[in-house]
PDB file of C-alpha atoms in Angstrom:
ATOM      1  CA  MET A   1     -46.128 -64.972  17.313  1.00 74.00           C
ATOM      2  CA  PHE A   2     -46.610 -68.403  18.862  1.00 74.00           C
ATOM      3  CA  GLU A   3     -43.864 -71.020  19.195  1.00 83.00           C
ATOM      4  CA  PHE A   4     -42.682 -73.971  21.298  1.00 85.00           C
ATOM      5  CA  SER A   5     -39.350 -73.673  23.127  1.00 84.00           C
ATOM      6  CA  TRP A   6     -38.756 -77.407  23.552  1.00 84.00           C
ATOM      7  CA  LEU A   7     -39.968 -79.118  20.383  1.00 85.00           C
ATOM      8  CA  TRP A   8     -38.161 -82.323  21.358  1.00 86.00           C
ATOM      9  CA  ALA A   9     -41.008 -83.004  23.817  1.00 85.00           C
ATOM     10  CA  TRP A  10     -43.211 -84.094  20.912  1.00 86.00           C
ATOM     11  CA  LEU A  11     -40.876 -87.064  20.355  1.00 87.00           C
ATOM     12  CA  LEU A  12     -42.545 -88.586  23.426  1.00 86.00           C
ATOM     13  CA  LEU A  13     -45.927 -88.666  21.696  1.00 87.00           C
ATOM     14  CA  PRO A  14     -45.870 -92.449  20.893  1.00 86.00           C
ATOM     15  CA  LEU A  15     -44.514 -93.391  24.342  1.00 85.00           C
ATOM     16  CA  PRO A  16     -47.860 -94.714  25.751  1.00 83.00           C
ATOM     17  CA  LEU A  17     -48.347 -96.929  22.672  1.00 83.00           C
ATOM     18  CA  LEU A  18     -44.808 -98.309  22.996  1.00 83.00           C
ATOM     19  CA  ILE A  19     -45.355 -99.106  26.681  1.00 81.00           C
ATOM     20  CA  TYR A  20     -48.650-100.808  25.905  1.00 75.00           C
ATOM     21  CA  ARG A  21     -47.105-102.759  23.040  1.00 78.00           C
ATOM     22  CA  PHE A  22     -43.974-104.084  24.758  1.00 78.00           C
ATOM     23  CA  SER A  23     -44.979-104.318  28.405  1.00 74.00           C
ATOM     24  CA  LYS A  24     -45.790-107.762  29.836  1.00 67.00           C
ATOM     25  CA  PRO A  25     -49.484-108.448  30.419  1.00 63.00           C
ATOM     26  CA  VAL A  26     -50.607-108.477  34.034  1.00 58.00           C
ATOM     27  CA  VAL A  27     -51.713-111.916  35.240  1.00 57.00           C
ATOM     28  CA  GLN A  28     -55.202-111.655  36.666  1.00 55.00           C
ATOM     29  CA  PRO A  29     -56.103-113.835  39.691  1.00 58.00           C
ATOM     30  CA  ALA A  30     -58.652-116.582  39.200  1.00 52.00           C
ATOM     31  CA  ALA A  31     -62.078-115.143  39.043  1.00 52.00           C
ATOM     32  CA  ILE A  32     -64.671-116.113  41.614  1.00 53.00           C
ATOM     33  CA  ARG A  33     -67.982-116.886  40.002  1.00 56.00           C
ATOM     34  CA  LEU A  34     -70.962-115.371  41.753  1.00 49.00           C
ATOM     35  CA  PRO A  35     -74.597-115.983  41.100  1.00 55.00           C
ATOM     36  CA  LYS A  36     -76.046-113.647  38.539  1.00 54.00           C
ATOM     37  CA  LEU A  37     -77.559-110.628  40.244  1.00 47.00           C
ATOM     38  CA  PRO A  38     -80.735-108.940  39.118  1.00 52.00           C
ATOM     39  CA  ASP A  39     -80.441-105.969  36.775  1.00 50.00           C
ATOM     40  CA  GLY A  40     -79.585-102.709  38.481  1.00 47.00           C
ATOM     41  CA  ILE A  41     -77.613-104.347  41.301  1.00 45.00           C
ATOM     42  CA  GLY A  42     -73.841-104.164  41.453  1.00 45.00           C
ATOM     43  CA  MET A  43     -71.209-101.957  39.750  1.00 45.00           C
ATOM     44  CA  GLN A  44     -71.495-101.197  36.054  1.00 45.00           C
ATOM     45  CA  GLN A  45     -68.268-100.981  33.962  1.00 49.00           C
ATOM     46  CA  PRO A  46     -67.880 -97.614  32.181  1.00 48.00           C
ATOM     47  CA  ASP A  47     -67.328 -97.384  28.476  1.00 58.00           C
ATOM     48  CA  THR A  48     -63.563 -97.936  28.088  1.00 72.00           C
ATOM     49  CA  ARG A  49     -63.525 -95.933  24.886  1.00 76.00           C
ATOM     50  CA  TRP A  50     -64.236 -92.736  26.823  1.00 79.00           C
ATOM     51  CA  ARG A  51     -61.423 -93.527  29.225  1.00 81.00           C
ATOM     52  CA  LYS A  52     -59.022 -93.920  26.324  1.00 81.00           C
ATOM     53  CA  VAL A  53     -60.166 -90.643  24.773  1.00 86.00           C
ATOM     54  CA  ILE A  54     -59.700 -88.783  28.079  1.00 86.00           C
ATOM     55  CA  MET A  55     -56.287 -90.355  28.604  1.00 86.00           C
ATOM     56  CA  ALA A  56     -55.211 -89.396  25.061  1.00 88.00           C
ATOM     57  CA  ILE A  57     -56.305 -85.779  25.532  1.00 90.00           C
ATOM     58  CA  ALA A  58     -54.547 -85.622  28.916  1.00 88.00           C
ATOM     59  CA  TRP A  59     -51.340 -86.972  27.355  1.00 88.00           C
ATOM     60  CA  LEU A  60     -51.458 -84.435  24.501  1.00 90.00           C
ATOM     61  CA  ALA A  61     -52.051 -81.599  26.974  1.00 89.00           C
ATOM     62  CA  LEU A  62     -49.118 -82.794  29.099  1.00 89.00           C
ATOM     63  CA  LEU A  63     -46.802 -82.862  26.073  1.00 87.00           C
ATOM     64  CA  THR A  64     -48.007 -79.399  25.066  1.00 89.00           C
ATOM     65  CA  ALA A  65     -47.102 -78.067  28.511  1.00 87.00           C
ATOM     66  CA  LEU A  66     -43.737 -79.852  28.399  1.00 87.00           C
ATOM     67  CA  ALA A  67     -42.963 -78.315  24.978  1.00 88.00           C
ATOM     68  CA  ARG A  68     -43.277 -74.908  26.721  1.00 86.00           C
ATOM     69  CA  PRO A  69     -45.528 -72.821  24.445  1.00 87.00           C
ATOM     70  CA  ILE A  70     -44.719 -69.104  24.409  1.00 87.00           C
ATOM     71  CA  TRP A  71     -46.553 -66.176  22.842  1.00 84.00           C
ATOM     72  CA  TYR A  72     -44.266 -63.335  21.636  1.00 80.00           C
ATOM     73  CA  GLY A  73     -45.673 -59.840  21.142  1.00 77.00           C
ATOM     74  CA  ASP A  74     -44.582 -57.265  18.576  1.00 74.00           C
ATOM     75  CA  PRO A  75     -40.921 -56.139  18.784  1.00 70.00           C
ATOM     76  CA  VAL A  76     -40.311 -53.082  20.962  1.00 63.00           C
ATOM     77  CA  GLU A  77     -37.262 -50.857  20.393  1.00 59.00           C
ATOM     78  CA  ILE A  78     -35.720 -49.072  23.355  1.00 56.00           C
ATOM     79  CA  ASN A  79     -32.800 -46.682  23.503  1.00 55.00           C
ATOM     80  CA  PRO A  80     -30.533 -47.411  26.475  1.00 51.00           C
ATOM     81  CA  GLU A  81     -29.069 -43.907  26.142  1.00 64.00           C
ATOM     82  CA  HIS A  82     -30.839 -40.925  24.647  1.00 74.00           C
ATOM     83  CA  ARG A  83     -30.210 -37.257  24.013  1.00 83.00           C
ATOM     84  CA  ASP A  84     -32.444 -34.501  25.349  1.00 91.00           C
ATOM     85  CA  MET A  85     -32.923 -31.660  22.864  1.00 93.00           C
ATOM     86  CA  LEU A  86     -35.020 -28.525  23.308  1.00 95.00           C
ATOM     87  CA  LEU A  87     -35.977 -26.236  20.435  1.00 96.00           C
ATOM     88  CA  ALA A  88     -36.381 -22.603  21.538  1.00 96.00           C
ATOM     89  CA  VAL A  89     -38.282 -20.640  18.876  1.00 96.00           C
ATOM     90  CA  ASP A  90     -38.770 -16.852  18.698  1.00 95.00           C
ATOM     91  CA  LEU A  91     -42.423 -15.799  18.257  1.00 94.00           C
ATOM     92  CA  SER A  92     -41.868 -12.046  18.356  1.00 93.00           C
ATOM     93  CA  GLY A  93     -43.631  -9.735  15.905  1.00 92.00           C
ATOM     94  CA  SER A  94     -40.588  -9.396  13.644  1.00 92.00           C
ATOM     95  CA  MET A  95     -40.884 -13.091  12.728  1.00 94.00           C
ATOM     96  CA  SER A  96     -43.713 -12.003  10.396  1.00 93.00           C
ATOM     97  CA  ILE A  97     -41.313 -10.149   8.065  1.00 91.00           C
ATOM     98  CA  GLU A  98     -41.434 -11.706   4.585  1.00 90.00           C
ATOM     99  CA  ASP A  99     -37.741 -11.580   3.725  1.00 89.00           C
ATOM    100  CA  MET A 100     -37.033 -15.314   3.371  1.00 89.00           C
ATOM    101  CA  VAL A 101     -36.771 -16.036  -0.351  1.00 87.00           C
ATOM    102  CA  THR A 102     -37.130 -19.669  -1.410  1.00 87.00           C
ATOM    103  CA  SER A 103     -35.167 -21.305  -4.204  1.00 81.00           C
ATOM    104  CA  GLY A 104     -38.187 -20.709  -6.444  1.00 83.00           C
ATOM    105  CA  GLY A 105     -38.133 -16.962  -5.776  1.00 82.00           C
ATOM    106  CA  GLN A 106     -41.149 -16.949  -3.451  1.00 88.00           C
ATOM    107  CA  LYS A 107     -41.049 -14.736  -0.390  1.00 89.00           C
ATOM    108  CA  ILE A 108     -42.284 -16.241   2.862  1.00 92.00           C
ATOM    109  CA  ASP A 109     -42.196 -14.960   6.413  1.00 93.00           C
ATOM    110  CA  ARG A 110     -39.523 -16.052   8.856  1.00 93.00           C
ATOM    111  CA  LEU A 111     -41.763 -18.206  11.051  1.00 94.00           C
ATOM    112  CA  THR A 112     -43.056 -20.173   8.044  1.00 94.00           C
ATOM    113  CA  ALA A 113     -39.484 -20.893   6.942  1.00 93.00           C
ATOM    114  CA  VAL A 114     -38.578 -21.991  10.456  1.00 94.00           C
ATOM    115  CA  LYS A 115     -41.574 -24.321  10.686  1.00 94.00           C
ATOM    116  CA  GLN A 116     -40.740 -26.000   7.374  1.00 92.00           C
ATOM    117  CA  VAL A 117     -37.108 -26.654   8.263  1.00 93.00           C
ATOM    118  CA  LEU A 118     -37.756 -27.672  11.878  1.00 94.00           C
ATOM    119  CA  ASN A 119     -40.475 -30.103  10.824  1.00 93.00           C
ATOM    120  CA  ASP A 120     -37.977 -32.080   8.737  1.00 92.00           C
ATOM    121  CA  PHE A 121     -35.338 -31.798  11.453  1.00 92.00           C
ATOM    122  CA  ILE A 122     -37.682 -33.208  14.111  1.00 93.00           C
ATOM    123  CA  ALA A 123     -38.705 -36.101  11.867  1.00 91.00           C
ATOM    124  CA  LYS A 124     -35.082 -37.269  11.681  1.00 88.00           C
ATOM    125  CA  ARG A 125     -34.353 -37.172  15.425  1.00 88.00           C
ATOM    126  CA  GLN A 126     -35.337 -40.754  16.133  1.00 83.00           C
ATOM    127  CA  GLY A 127     -34.123 -41.887  19.552  1.00 80.00           C
ATOM    128  CA  ASP A 128     -33.935 -38.361  21.025  1.00 87.00           C
ATOM    129  CA  ARG A 129     -36.292 -36.777  23.525  1.00 90.00           C
ATOM    130  CA  LEU A 130     -37.472 -33.482  22.065  1.00 94.00           C
ATOM    131  CA  GLY A 131     -39.191 -30.502  23.594  1.00 95.00           C
ATOM    132  CA  LEU A 132     -40.417 -27.088  22.393  1.00 96.00           C
ATOM    133  CA  VAL A 133     -39.978 -23.707  24.103  1.00 96.00           C
ATOM    134  CA  LEU A 134     -41.594 -20.550  22.696  1.00 96.00           C
ATOM    135  CA  PHE A 135     -40.745 -16.991  23.672  1.00 95.00           C
ATOM    136  CA  ALA A 136     -41.916 -13.449  22.864  1.00 94.00           C
ATOM    137  CA  ASN A 137     -42.942 -11.125  25.736  1.00 94.00           C
ATOM    138  CA  HIS A 138     -42.277 -14.117  27.981  1.00 93.00           C
ATOM    139  CA  GLY A 139     -41.037 -17.634  27.523  1.00 94.00           C
ATOM    140  CA  TYR A 140     -42.948 -20.807  28.248  1.00 93.00           C
ATOM    141  CA  LEU A 141     -42.636 -24.540  27.761  1.00 95.00           C
ATOM    142  CA  GLN A 142     -44.957 -25.551  24.935  1.00 94.00           C
ATOM    143  CA  THR A 143     -44.017 -29.261  24.767  1.00 95.00           C
ATOM    144  CA  PRO A 144     -42.163 -31.102  27.572  1.00 94.00           C
ATOM    145  CA  LEU A 145     -39.407 -33.538  26.644  1.00 93.00           C
ATOM    146  CA  THR A 146     -40.880 -36.543  24.887  1.00 92.00           C
ATOM    147  CA  PHE A 147     -39.988 -39.361  22.495  1.00 89.00           C
ATOM    148  CA  ASP A 148     -43.203 -38.619  20.569  1.00 92.00           C
ATOM    149  CA  ARG A 149     -41.865 -36.611  17.638  1.00 93.00           C
ATOM    150  CA  ASN A 150     -45.331 -36.315  16.071  1.00 93.00           C
ATOM    151  CA  THR A 151     -46.564 -34.379  19.097  1.00 94.00           C
ATOM    152  CA  VAL A 152     -43.662 -31.918  18.845  1.00 95.00           C
ATOM    153  CA  GLN A 153     -44.333 -31.449  15.133  1.00 95.00           C
ATOM    154  CA  GLN A 154     -48.027 -30.793  15.747  1.00 95.00           C
ATOM    155  CA  GLN A 155     -47.336 -28.286  18.521  1.00 95.00           C
ATOM    156  CA  LEU A 156     -44.852 -26.443  16.293  1.00 95.00           C
ATOM    157  CA  LYS A 157     -47.327 -26.412  13.427  1.00 94.00           C
ATOM    158  CA  ARG A 158     -49.986 -24.789  15.630  1.00 93.00           C
ATOM    159  CA  THR A 159     -47.793 -21.880  16.755  1.00 93.00           C
ATOM    160  CA  VAL A 160     -48.993 -18.471  15.585  1.00 91.00           C
ATOM    161  CA  LEU A 161     -47.510 -15.007  15.806  1.00 90.00           C
ATOM    162  CA  GLY A 162     -48.886 -12.718  18.483  1.00 86.00           C
ATOM    163  CA  LEU A 163     -49.722 -15.648  20.733  1.00 84.00           C
ATOM    164  CA  ILE A 164     -47.496 -14.389  23.555  1.00 88.00           C
ATOM    165  CA  GLY A 165     -46.760 -10.807  22.523  1.00 90.00           C
ATOM    166  CA  GLN A 166     -44.506  -8.909  20.141  1.00 92.00           C
ATOM    167  CA  SER A 167     -41.239  -8.509  22.090  1.00 94.00           C
ATOM    168  CA  THR A 168     -38.262 -10.896  22.407  1.00 94.00           C
ATOM    169  CA  ALA A 169     -37.486 -12.490  25.784  1.00 95.00           C
ATOM    170  CA  ILE A 170     -34.445 -14.538  24.792  1.00 96.00           C
ATOM    171  CA  GLY A 171     -33.266 -14.819  28.395  1.00 95.00           C
ATOM    172  CA  GLU A 172     -36.561 -16.282  29.594  1.00 95.00           C
ATOM    173  CA  GLY A 173     -36.633 -18.740  26.708  1.00 95.00           C
ATOM    174  CA  LEU A 174     -33.148 -19.965  27.591  1.00 95.00           C
ATOM    175  CA  GLY A 175     -33.907 -20.002  31.310  1.00 94.00           C
ATOM    176  CA  ILE A 176     -37.022 -22.162  30.894  1.00 94.00           C
ATOM    177  CA  ALA A 177     -35.192 -24.511  28.526  1.00 93.00           C
ATOM    178  CA  SER A 178     -32.274 -24.892  30.970  1.00 91.00           C
ATOM    179  CA  LYS A 179     -34.638 -25.453  33.904  1.00 91.00           C
ATOM    180  CA  THR A 180     -36.307 -28.281  31.969  1.00 90.00           C
ATOM    181  CA  PHE A 181     -33.007 -30.176  32.048  1.00 88.00           C
ATOM    182  CA  ILE A 182     -32.719 -30.151  35.853  1.00 81.00           C
ATOM    183  CA  ASP A 183     -34.320 -33.584  36.245  1.00 78.00           C
ATOM    184  CA  SER A 184     -32.795 -34.954  33.032  1.00 81.00           C
ATOM    185  CA  ASP A 185     -30.396 -37.885  33.296  1.00 79.00           C
ATOM    186  CA  ALA A 186     -29.472 -37.829  29.586  1.00 82.00           C
ATOM    187  CA  PRO A 187     -25.708 -37.786  28.924  1.00 82.00           C
ATOM    188  CA  GLN A 188     -26.218 -35.129  26.208  1.00 86.00           C
ATOM    189  CA  ARG A 189     -28.386 -32.051  26.600  1.00 91.00           C
ATOM    190  CA  VAL A 190     -28.792 -29.610  23.734  1.00 94.00           C
ATOM    191  CA  ILE A 191     -30.697 -26.367  23.185  1.00 95.00           C
ATOM    192  CA  ILE A 192     -31.175 -24.958  19.681  1.00 95.00           C
ATOM    193  CA  LEU A 193     -32.237 -21.336  20.013  1.00 96.00           C
ATOM    194  CA  LEU A 194     -33.596 -19.486  17.010  1.00 95.00           C
ATOM    195  CA  SER A 195     -34.190 -15.734  17.042  1.00 94.00           C
ATOM    196  CA  ASP A 196     -34.263 -12.744  14.698  1.00 92.00           C
ATOM    197  CA  GLY A 197     -33.696  -9.928  17.193  1.00 90.00           C
ATOM    198  CA  ALA A 198     -32.240  -8.815  20.503  1.00 93.00           C
ATOM    199  CA  ASN A 199     -33.385  -9.388  24.063  1.00 95.00           C
ATOM    200  CA  THR A 200     -36.056  -6.736  24.646  1.00 93.00           C
ATOM    201  CA  ALA A 201     -38.266  -8.311  27.317  1.00 93.00           C
ATOM    202  CA  GLY A 202     -38.294 -10.720  30.217  1.00 90.00           C
ATOM    203  CA  VAL A 203     -36.711 -10.711  33.656  1.00 91.00           C
ATOM    204  CA  ILE A 204     -33.704 -12.958  32.908  1.00 93.00           C
ATOM    205  CA  ASP A 205     -30.518 -11.782  31.236  1.00 94.00           C
ATOM    206  CA  PRO A 206     -29.597 -14.073  28.309  1.00 95.00           C
ATOM    207  CA  LEU A 207     -25.945 -14.393  29.393  1.00 95.00           C
ATOM    208  CA  GLU A 208     -26.984 -15.353  32.931  1.00 94.00           C
ATOM    209  CA  ALA A 209     -29.292 -17.993  31.470  1.00 94.00           C
ATOM    210  CA  ALA A 210     -26.399 -19.245  29.310  1.00 95.00           C
ATOM    211  CA  GLU A 211     -24.190 -19.452  32.387  1.00 94.00           C
ATOM    212  CA  LEU A 212     -26.828 -21.547  34.154  1.00 91.00           C
ATOM    213  CA  ALA A 213     -27.006 -23.818  31.105  1.00 93.00           C
ATOM    214  CA  ALA A 214     -23.223 -24.231  31.063  1.00 93.00           C
ATOM    215  CA  LYS A 215     -23.226 -25.304  34.719  1.00 90.00           C
ATOM    216  CA  SER A 216     -25.806 -27.972  33.832  1.00 88.00           C
ATOM    217  CA  ASN A 217     -23.627 -29.276  30.970  1.00 90.00           C
ATOM    218  CA  VAL A 218     -26.062 -28.015  28.350  1.00 93.00           C
ATOM    219  CA  THR A 219     -24.779 -27.157  24.865  1.00 94.00           C
ATOM    220  CA  ILE A 220     -26.521 -24.262  23.099  1.00 95.00           C
ATOM    221  CA  TYR A 221     -26.561 -23.704  19.351  1.00 96.00           C
ATOM    222  CA  THR A 222     -27.903 -20.301  18.332  1.00 96.00           C
ATOM    223  CA  VAL A 223     -29.332 -19.369  14.935  1.00 95.00           C
ATOM    224  CA  GLY A 224     -29.888 -15.814  13.716  1.00 94.00           C
ATOM    225  CA  VAL A 225     -32.701 -15.561  11.157  1.00 93.00           C
ATOM    226  CA  GLY A 226     -33.364 -12.864   8.606  1.00 90.00           C
ATOM    227  CA  ALA A 227     -32.121 -11.464   5.316  1.00 89.00           C
ATOM    228  CA  GLU A 228     -29.554  -8.674   5.213  1.00 86.00           C
ATOM    229  CA  GLU A 229     -31.156  -6.850   2.305  1.00 79.00           C
ATOM    230  CA  MET A 230     -34.756  -6.253   1.395  1.00 76.00           C
ATOM    231  CA  GLN A 231     -36.445  -3.990  -1.134  1.00 73.00           C
ATOM    232  CA  GLN A 232     -38.971  -1.733   0.540  1.00 70.00           C
ATOM    233  CA  ARG A 233     -41.441   0.338  -1.421  1.00 72.00           C
ATOM    234  CA  THR A 234     -41.824   4.008  -0.647  1.00 68.00           C
ATOM    235  CA  PHE A 235     -44.362   6.499  -1.984  1.00 67.00           C
ATOM    236  CA  PHE A 236     -42.192   7.438  -4.984  1.00 69.00           C
ATOM    237  CA  SER A 237     -39.767   4.492  -5.395  1.00 68.00           C
ATOM    238  CA  THR A 238     -38.137   1.546  -3.640  1.00 77.00           C
ATOM    239  CA  ARG A 239     -35.185   1.484  -1.294  1.00 76.00           C
ATOM    240  CA  THR A 240     -32.905  -1.193   0.075  1.00 81.00           C
ATOM    241  CA  VAL A 241     -33.129  -1.779   3.834  1.00 82.00           C
ATOM    242  CA  ASN A 242     -31.610  -4.219   6.296  1.00 86.00           C
ATOM    243  CA  PRO A 243     -34.521  -6.084   7.928  1.00 83.00           C
ATOM    244  CA  SER A 244     -32.107  -7.753  10.383  1.00 87.00           C
ATOM    245  CA  GLN A 245     -30.620  -4.591  11.841  1.00 90.00           C
ATOM    246  CA  ASP A 246     -32.009  -5.493  15.282  1.00 90.00           C
ATOM    247  CA  LEU A 247     -30.402  -8.948  15.304  1.00 93.00           C
ATOM    248  CA  ASP A 248     -27.933  -9.138  18.196  1.00 94.00           C
ATOM    249  CA  GLU A 249     -25.352 -11.461  16.660  1.00 94.00           C
ATOM    250  CA  LYS A 250     -22.755 -10.586  19.279  1.00 95.00           C
ATOM    251  CA  MET A 251     -24.990 -11.802  22.104  1.00 96.00           C
ATOM    252  CA  LEU A 252     -26.054 -14.969  20.262  1.00 96.00           C
ATOM    253  CA  THR A 253     -22.408 -15.783  19.528  1.00 96.00           C
ATOM    254  CA  LYS A 254     -21.472 -15.254  23.179  1.00 96.00           C
ATOM    255  CA  ILE A 255     -24.297 -17.543  24.364  1.00 96.00           C
ATOM    256  CA  ALA A 256     -23.130 -20.338  22.093  1.00 96.00           C
ATOM    257  CA  GLU A 257     -19.450 -19.966  23.021  1.00 95.00           C
ATOM    258  CA  MET A 258     -20.196 -20.030  26.770  1.00 95.00           C
ATOM    259  CA  THR A 259     -21.750 -23.489  26.440  1.00 94.00           C
ATOM    260  CA  GLY A 260     -19.445 -25.057  23.851  1.00 94.00           C
ATOM    261  CA  GLY A 261     -21.923 -24.542  21.021  1.00 94.00           C
ATOM    262  CA  GLN A 262     -21.834 -22.486  17.844  1.00 94.00           C
ATOM    263  CA  TYR A 263     -23.632 -19.523  16.270  1.00 95.00           C
ATOM    264  CA  PHE A 264     -25.096 -19.771  12.757  1.00 95.00           C
ATOM    265  CA  ARG A 265     -26.591 -17.201  10.400  1.00 94.00           C
ATOM    266  CA  ALA A 266     -29.605 -18.018   8.186  1.00 92.00           C
ATOM    267  CA  ARG A 267     -30.480 -15.432   5.517  1.00 91.00           C
ATOM    268  CA  ASN A 268     -32.864 -17.636   3.538  1.00 90.00           C
ATOM    269  CA  PRO A 269     -34.664 -20.999   3.869  1.00 91.00           C
ATOM    270  CA  GLN A 270     -31.852 -22.933   2.154  1.00 92.00           C
ATOM    271  CA  GLU A 271     -29.215 -21.589   4.551  1.00 91.00           C
ATOM    272  CA  LEU A 272     -31.520 -22.411   7.455  1.00 92.00           C
ATOM    273  CA  LYS A 273     -31.904 -25.958   6.141  1.00 92.00           C
ATOM    274  CA  ASN A 274     -28.140 -26.307   5.738  1.00 92.00           C
ATOM    275  CA  ILE A 275     -27.614 -25.116   9.319  1.00 91.00           C
ATOM    276  CA  TYR A 276     -29.914 -27.768  10.745  1.00 89.00           C
ATOM    277  CA  GLN A 277     -28.235 -30.409   8.615  1.00 88.00           C
ATOM    278  CA  LEU A 278     -24.908 -29.282  10.052  1.00 88.00           C
ATOM    279  CA  ILE A 279     -26.263 -29.396  13.614  1.00 88.00           C
ATOM    280  CA  ASP A 280     -27.597 -32.857  12.839  1.00 84.00           C
ATOM    281  CA  GLN A 281     -24.051 -33.919  11.936  1.00 84.00           C
ATOM    282  CA  MET A 282     -22.556 -32.248  15.022  1.00 82.00           C
ATOM    283  CA  GLU A 283     -25.133 -33.902  17.257  1.00 79.00           C
ATOM    284  CA  PRO A 284     -25.490 -37.309  15.537  1.00 74.00           C
ATOM    285  CA  ILE A 285     -28.507 -39.473  16.230  1.00 63.00           C
ATOM    286  CA  ASN A 286     -27.859 -42.190  18.766  1.00 59.00           C
ATOM    287  CA  THR A 287     -28.093 -45.479  16.877  1.00 54.00           C
ATOM    288  CA  ALA A 288     -27.501 -47.718  19.898  1.00 49.00           C
ATOM    289  CA  GLN A 289     -30.834 -49.461  20.258  1.00 55.00           C
ATOM    290  CA  GLN A 290     -32.043 -52.582  21.966  1.00 54.00           C
ATOM    291  CA  THR A 291     -34.984 -54.641  20.788  1.00 64.00           C
ATOM    292  CA  TRP A 292     -37.065 -56.942  22.964  1.00 62.00           C
ATOM    293  CA  ARG A 293     -40.309 -58.789  22.482  1.00 70.00           C
ATOM    294  CA  PRO A 294     -42.919 -59.165  25.228  1.00 76.00           C
ATOM    295  CA  ARG A 295     -43.355 -62.846  26.017  1.00 78.00           C
ATOM    296  CA  GLN A 296     -46.062 -64.777  27.810  1.00 84.00           C
ATOM    297  CA  GLU A 297     -45.581 -68.328  29.068  1.00 86.00           C
ATOM    298  CA  LEU A 298     -48.625 -70.487  28.196  1.00 86.00           C
ATOM    299  CA  PHE A 299     -47.642 -73.889  29.669  1.00 85.00           C
ATOM    300  CA  ARG A 300     -49.917 -73.401  32.668  1.00 88.00           C
ATOM    301  CA  TYR A 301     -53.056 -73.789  30.561  1.00 89.00           C
ATOM    302  CA  PRO A 302     -52.396 -77.251  29.035  1.00 88.00           C
ATOM    303  CA  LEU A 303     -50.954 -78.343  32.387  1.00 89.00           C
ATOM    304  CA  ALA A 304     -54.211 -77.366  34.091  1.00 91.00           C
ATOM    305  CA  ILE A 305     -56.135 -79.397  31.502  1.00 91.00           C
ATOM    306  CA  THR A 306     -53.914 -82.422  32.241  1.00 90.00           C
ATOM    307  CA  LEU A 307     -54.522 -82.164  35.988  1.00 91.00           C
ATOM    308  CA  PHE A 308     -58.256 -81.767  35.501  1.00 90.00           C
ATOM    309  CA  LEU A 309     -58.549 -84.811  33.225  1.00 88.00           C
ATOM    310  CA  SER A 310     -56.401 -86.846  35.617  1.00 87.00           C
ATOM    311  CA  MET A 311     -58.838 -86.068  38.412  1.00 88.00           C
ATOM    312  CA  VAL A 312     -61.720 -87.115  36.137  1.00 85.00           C
ATOM    313  CA  LEU A 313     -60.007 -90.477  35.476  1.00 82.00           C
ATOM    314  CA  VAL A 314     -59.402 -91.030  39.209  1.00 83.00           C
ATOM    315  CA  LEU A 315     -63.059 -90.320  40.008  1.00 83.00           C
ATOM    316  CA  LEU A 316     -64.236 -92.672  37.258  1.00 77.00           C
ATOM    317  CA  ARG A 317     -61.948 -95.423  38.538  1.00 77.00           C
ATOM    318  CA  ARG A 318     -63.207 -95.049  42.096  1.00 76.00           C
ATOM    319  CA  ARG A 319     -66.785 -95.035  40.994  1.00 72.00           C
ATOM    320  CA  HIS A 320     -66.722 -97.933  38.555  1.00 63.00           C
ATOM    321  CA  GLY A 321     -63.688 -99.862  39.678  1.00 55.00           C
TER     322      GLY A 321
END
């Protein structure tokens, strides 16, 4: 957007005409008559109309520079303070169990339910830096902390089971997430860990990783995923089994308590959605934002035109008198 900061400068537009109108005429000395010289000899007077045109353009350019034209770019929102939040997602083989029943009665696997809920959760975290950690046989950082929520959503969408093994390295997932916060200067640091089992792999004990997170002022929320009952077909009939019998709720609760967080249990997609809504309320989005617009001062361009035309007038005066 283009605008002038000092519009009052345009009030000076008729000033040259007023000076010309009310100033006293200059008395010219008596002219000395000289014999008429042959054509081509002597100084020729320039066309005064061109002088007036150049002077008018120079005056307009000077007033334009004085009015201080400024070009403003599109508004840019910045967050003076932000929260760093890492999502640690279990990719072990048990996440393929189809025991998550939707409100419509459809059974979907655990990872699909997690993706659906997390996608909506990420979309709402405007102003936060988000990152994604995945763990199975080992843990690794899939997406470093970023304000680009679309990137985090895309990386989550592309996750597939079996990518990094079938086991559950909860300790490594927590350790990598906590290590990511070492260089973070955010006043709030949060890890949301989601798992459906117990720690069965990795070289880091989950409680030791939680202790490291607590020392770094990181809050951990843990979520246990999986139904408590599931009908399983046998050769002759069906039987009721507990597909979440390997879920270590005691350990997940301890991890959360050590860091000032909380443990939640999700038996179906709706409960999982409610949990993330509750976490969203417990860790509210930072609404303190500042908006600024890039600005570019343009006065130098009309000022340069004024100086150039002034030099042209001086040269014409010296040449033609």
